[in-house]
């Protein structure tokens, strides 16, 4: 079992819709959770972090964490073609390093 | 701030040759991470340093890989001898504990390595 699992996609959504990206993790001791966005040919960039159960909103992005179910998700409202990228889920087990999932490719079509 | 700087951006070499990748972290950051990214395996942590000291090298695939950080502003990842299966994008990232956490990692542009 991988430590951090994501559906590779592609997830295709129409412009203006809500995109829902999901991630599960195996270690119950995980403390911090992150979503990175990576455009093709570019480096990952942090878009959201979440540490407590519940929702955290930042503009069009909402991160959701459920530690009991070992599940973290990212919702993108009013999806735009510019949101088309690979989204990487990362988990910190209270150490200095992050464990990344393999990413979900999102395609937003006009 | 210039961000994390990596060089070269692209490297094409032949099997058996030595390859050296370079990284300059963001000034003031005390953590430096080396990652490798492939389609099959995703983003894998190879090694990371704290205050120039290697902390965890458990991700280094084998003895052909080595990394150094002689000072706070420079690190190298060396592959000797290189093999075709080393072809990947290698990222360097840095972070700071000034805020009490090492969470946010800032990535460099990466080095795309092709070993023929």
GROMACS .gro file of C-alpha atoms in nm:
model
  226
    1UNK     CA    1   0.000   0.000   0.000
    2UNK     CA    2   0.134   0.340  -0.096
    3UNK     CA    3   0.167   0.593   0.182
    4UNK     CA    4  -0.024   0.856  -0.014
    5UNK     CA    5  -0.267   0.754  -0.287
    6UNK     CA    6  -0.433   0.959  -0.555
    7UNK     CA    7  -0.630   0.872  -0.866
    8UNK     CA    8  -0.405   0.957  -1.159
    9UNK     CA    9  -0.694   1.084  -1.372
   10UNK     CA   10  -0.737   1.266  -1.593
   11UNK     CA   11  -1.028   1.432  -1.423
   12UNK     CA   12  -1.215   1.631  -1.685
   13UNK     CA   13  -1.457   1.905  -1.582
   14UNK     CA   14  -1.624   2.185  -1.777
   15UNK     CA   15  -1.532   2.546  -1.717
   16UNK     CA   16  -1.727   2.689  -1.424
   17UNK     CA   17  -1.784   2.352  -1.256
   18UNK     CA   18  -1.647   2.227  -0.925
   19UNK     CA   19  -1.345   1.999  -0.948
   20UNK     CA   20  -1.303   1.753  -0.663
   21UNK     CA   21  -0.962   1.595  -0.606
   22UNK     CA   22  -0.914   1.323  -0.350
   23UNK     CA   23  -0.624   1.175  -0.156
   24UNK     CA   24  -0.592   0.901   0.105
   25UNK     CA   25  -0.298   0.832   0.332
   26UNK     CA   26  -0.193   0.529   0.531
   27UNK     CA   27  -0.022   0.664   0.843
   28UNK     CA   28  -0.263   0.772   1.117
   29UNK     CA   29   0.018   0.970   1.276
   30UNK     CA   30   0.024   1.215   0.986
   31UNK     CA   31  -0.002   1.572   1.106
   32UNK     CA   32   0.005   1.811   0.812
   33UNK     CA   33  -0.143   1.793   0.466
   34UNK     CA   34  -0.071   1.989   0.152
   35UNK     CA   35  -0.186   2.037  -0.202
   36UNK     CA   36   0.069   2.134  -0.464
   37UNK     CA   37  -0.013   2.228  -0.822
   38UNK     CA   38   0.226   2.138  -1.102
   39UNK     CA   39   0.184   2.269  -1.452
   40UNK     CA   40   0.332   2.059  -1.731
   41UNK     CA   41   0.705   2.107  -1.747
   42UNK     CA   42   0.711   2.322  -1.434
   43UNK     CA   43   0.790   2.268  -1.068
   44UNK     CA   44   0.534   2.203  -0.792
   45UNK     CA   45   0.396   2.506  -0.610
   46UNK     CA   46   0.204   2.504  -0.283
   47UNK     CA   47  -0.159   2.610  -0.306
   48UNK     CA   48  -0.313   2.488   0.020
   49UNK     CA   49  -0.215   2.346   0.355
   50UNK     CA   50  -0.445   2.202   0.623
   51UNK     CA   51  -0.372   2.075   0.972
   52UNK     CA   52  -0.708   2.024   1.146
   53UNK     CA   53  -1.020   1.829   1.064
   54UNK     CA   54  -1.274   2.022   0.865
   55UNK     CA   55  -1.262   2.268   0.580
   56UNK     CA   56  -1.019   2.543   0.496
   57UNK     CA   57  -1.106   2.793   0.226
   58UNK     CA   58  -0.879   3.017   0.022
   59UNK     CA   59  -1.045   3.192  -0.266
   60UNK     CA   60  -1.178   2.933  -0.510
   61UNK     CA   61  -0.995   2.653  -0.328
   62UNK     CA   62  -1.123   2.452  -0.032
   63UNK     CA   63  -0.922   2.181   0.139
   64UNK     CA   64  -1.107   1.922   0.344
   65UNK     CA   65  -0.949   1.693   0.601
   66UNK     CA   66  -1.096   1.389   0.774
   67UNK     CA   67  -0.833   1.225   0.991
   68UNK     CA   68  -1.063   0.946   1.107
   69UNK     CA   69  -1.108   0.836   0.747
   70UNK     CA   70  -0.749   0.929   0.654
   71UNK     CA   71  -0.879   1.135   0.369
   72UNK     CA   72  -0.797   1.480   0.236
   73UNK     CA   73  -0.956   1.651  -0.061
   74UNK     CA   74  -0.929   1.969  -0.264
   75UNK     CA   75  -1.228   2.141  -0.417
   76UNK     CA   76  -1.183   2.399  -0.690
   77UNK     CA   77  -1.490   2.612  -0.748
   78UNK     CA   78  -1.562   2.789  -1.076
   79UNK     CA   79  -1.291   2.585  -1.249
   80UNK     CA   80  -1.098   2.767  -1.520
   81UNK     CA   81  -0.890   2.629  -1.807
   82UNK     CA   82  -0.589   2.781  -1.628
   83UNK     CA   83  -0.651   2.533  -1.344
   84UNK     CA   84  -0.556   2.248  -1.578
   85UNK     CA   85  -0.253   2.091  -1.412
   86UNK     CA   86  -0.146   1.798  -1.201
   87UNK     CA   87  -0.238   1.828  -0.834
   88UNK     CA   88  -0.008   1.660  -0.585
   89UNK     CA   89  -0.119   1.564  -0.237
   90UNK     CA   90   0.157   1.563   0.026
   91UNK     CA   91   0.160   1.446   0.385
   92UNK     CA   92   0.393   1.524   0.676
   93UNK     CA   93   0.423   1.264   0.953
   94UNK     CA   94   0.554   1.520   1.202
   95UNK     CA   95   0.902   1.489   1.059
   96UNK     CA   96   1.089   1.729   0.837
   97UNK     CA   97   0.996   1.558   0.513
   98UNK     CA   98   0.689   1.533   0.292
   99UNK     CA   99   0.552   1.220   0.129
  100UNK     CA  100   0.394   1.296  -0.207
  101UNK     CA  101   0.123   1.114  -0.396
  102UNK     CA  102   0.170   1.057  -0.768
  103UNK     CA  103  -0.079   1.330  -0.852
  104UNK     CA  104  -0.413   1.372  -1.026
  105UNK     CA  105  -0.421   1.536  -1.366
  106UNK     CA  106  -0.706   1.787  -1.398
  107UNK     CA  107  -0.836   1.905  -1.733
  108UNK     CA  108  -1.081   2.196  -1.745
  109UNK     CA  109  -1.240   2.233  -2.086
  110UNK     CA  110  -1.412   2.550  -2.215
  111UNK     CA  111   1.403   3.686  -0.398
  112UNK     CA  112   1.533   3.479  -0.688
  113UNK     CA  113   1.385   3.158  -0.554
  114UNK     CA  114   1.559   2.823  -0.564
  115UNK     CA  115   1.811   2.810  -0.845
  116UNK     CA  116   1.913   2.489  -1.018
  117UNK     CA  117   2.165   2.420  -1.289
  118UNK     CA  118   2.183   2.293  -1.548
  119UNK     CA  119   1.819   2.300  -1.661
  120UNK     CA  120   1.879   2.020  -1.908
  121UNK     CA  121   2.151   1.758  -1.916
  122UNK     CA  122   2.203   1.491  -2.176
  123UNK     CA  123   2.481   1.246  -2.113
  124UNK     CA  124   2.592   0.899  -2.204
  125UNK     CA  125   2.572   0.597  -1.982
  126UNK     CA  126   2.871   0.569  -1.756
  127UNK     CA  127   2.943   0.940  -1.738
  128UNK     CA  128   2.944   1.143  -1.420
  129UNK     CA  129   2.662   1.392  -1.374
  130UNK     CA  130   2.658   1.678  -1.126
  131UNK     CA  131   2.343   1.873  -1.051
  132UNK     CA  132   2.360   2.200  -0.860
  133UNK     CA  133   2.123   2.386  -0.633
  134UNK     CA  134   2.120   2.722  -0.459
  135UNK     CA  135   1.844   2.741  -0.195
  136UNK     CA  136   1.653   3.050  -0.098
  137UNK     CA  137   1.868   3.268   0.125
  138UNK     CA  138   1.794   3.207   0.492
  139UNK     CA  139   1.634   2.868   0.441
  140UNK     CA  140   1.782   2.599   0.663
  141UNK     CA  141   1.637   2.291   0.493
  142UNK     CA  142   1.728   2.162   0.150
  143UNK     CA  143   1.565   1.866  -0.024
  144UNK     CA  144   1.654   1.673  -0.338
  145UNK     CA  145   1.371   1.498  -0.525
  146UNK     CA  146   1.346   1.288  -0.837
  147UNK     CA  147   1.029   1.281  -1.047
  148UNK     CA  148   0.932   1.020  -1.305
  149UNK     CA  149   0.601   0.930  -1.461
  150UNK     CA  150   0.608   0.585  -1.306
  151UNK     CA  151   0.714   0.671  -0.951
  152UNK     CA  152   0.606   1.030  -0.910
  153UNK     CA  153   0.799   1.266  -0.684
  154UNK     CA  154   1.045   1.083  -0.461
  155UNK     CA  155   1.257   1.234  -0.186
  156UNK     CA  156   1.620   1.134  -0.228
  157UNK     CA  157   1.792   1.316   0.058
  158UNK     CA  158   1.752   1.623   0.272
  159UNK     CA  159   1.980   1.850   0.473
  160UNK     CA  160   1.927   2.066   0.777
  161UNK     CA  161   2.182   2.339   0.839
  162UNK     CA  162   2.407   2.176   0.579
  163UNK     CA  163   2.402   1.838   0.754
  164UNK     CA  164   2.249   1.535   0.577
  165UNK     CA  165   1.958   1.413   0.787
  166UNK     CA  166   1.795   1.139   0.586
  167UNK     CA  167   1.942   0.977   0.276
  168UNK     CA  168   1.720   0.670   0.281
  169UNK     CA  169   1.574   0.766  -0.056
  170UNK     CA  170   1.906   0.761  -0.238
  171UNK     CA  171   1.864   0.469  -0.476
  172UNK     CA  172   2.216   0.330  -0.458
  173UNK     CA  173   2.580   0.410  -0.404
  174UNK     CA  174   2.608   0.571  -0.744
  175UNK     CA  175   2.423   0.870  -0.598
  176UNK     CA  176   2.584   1.114  -0.358
  177UNK     CA  177   2.493   1.459  -0.232
  178UNK     CA  178   2.682   1.731  -0.052
  179UNK     CA  179   2.606   2.066   0.098
  180UNK     CA  180   2.936   2.242   0.169
  181UNK     CA  181   2.766   2.565   0.278
  182UNK     CA  182   2.425   2.718   0.331
  183UNK     CA  183   2.395   2.845  -0.024
  184UNK     CA  184   2.504   2.550  -0.234
  185UNK     CA  185   2.435   2.180  -0.276
  186UNK     CA  186   2.525   1.919  -0.534
  187UNK     CA  187   2.377   1.585  -0.633
  188UNK     CA  188   2.620   1.360  -0.817
  189UNK     CA  189   2.554   1.043  -1.011
  190UNK     CA  190   2.857   0.834  -1.097
  191UNK     CA  191   2.834   0.632  -1.315
  192UNK     CA  192   2.504   0.735  -1.471
  193UNK     CA  193   2.261   0.482  -1.618
  194UNK     CA  194   1.961   0.522  -1.852
  195UNK     CA  195   1.722   0.445  -1.564
  196UNK     CA  196   1.845   0.760  -1.391
  197UNK     CA  197   1.668   0.968  -1.656
  198UNK     CA  198   1.420   1.189  -1.471
  199UNK     CA  199   1.357   1.543  -1.357
  200UNK     CA  200   1.552   1.627  -1.044
  201UNK     CA  201   1.413   1.898  -0.820
  202UNK     CA  202   1.576   2.084  -0.538
  203UNK     CA  203   1.353   2.246  -0.275
  204UNK     CA  204   1.419   2.453   0.034
  205UNK     CA  205   1.224   2.554   0.340
  206UNK     CA  206   1.264   2.750   0.659
  207UNK     CA  207   1.186   2.680   1.022
  208UNK     CA  208   1.162   3.047   1.107
  209UNK     CA  209   0.787   3.015   1.140
  210UNK     CA  210   0.816   2.713   1.362
  211UNK     CA  211   0.743   2.459   1.092
  212UNK     CA  212   0.922   2.311   0.796
  213UNK     CA  213   0.610   2.264   0.596
  214UNK     CA  214   0.623   2.496   0.300
  215UNK     CA  215   0.880   2.377   0.053
  216UNK     CA  216   0.976   2.598  -0.240
  217UNK     CA  217   1.086   2.411  -0.547
  218UNK     CA  218   1.345   2.504  -0.803
  219UNK     CA  219   1.275   2.474  -1.176
  220UNK     CA  220   1.430   2.129  -1.194
  221UNK     CA  221   1.699   1.963  -1.402
  222UNK     CA  222   1.579   1.732  -1.677
  223UNK     CA  223   1.837   1.454  -1.702
  224UNK     CA  224   1.856   1.220  -1.998
  225UNK     CA  225   2.106   0.935  -1.991
  226UNK     CA  226   2.153   0.769  -2.328
   0.00000   0.00000   0.00000
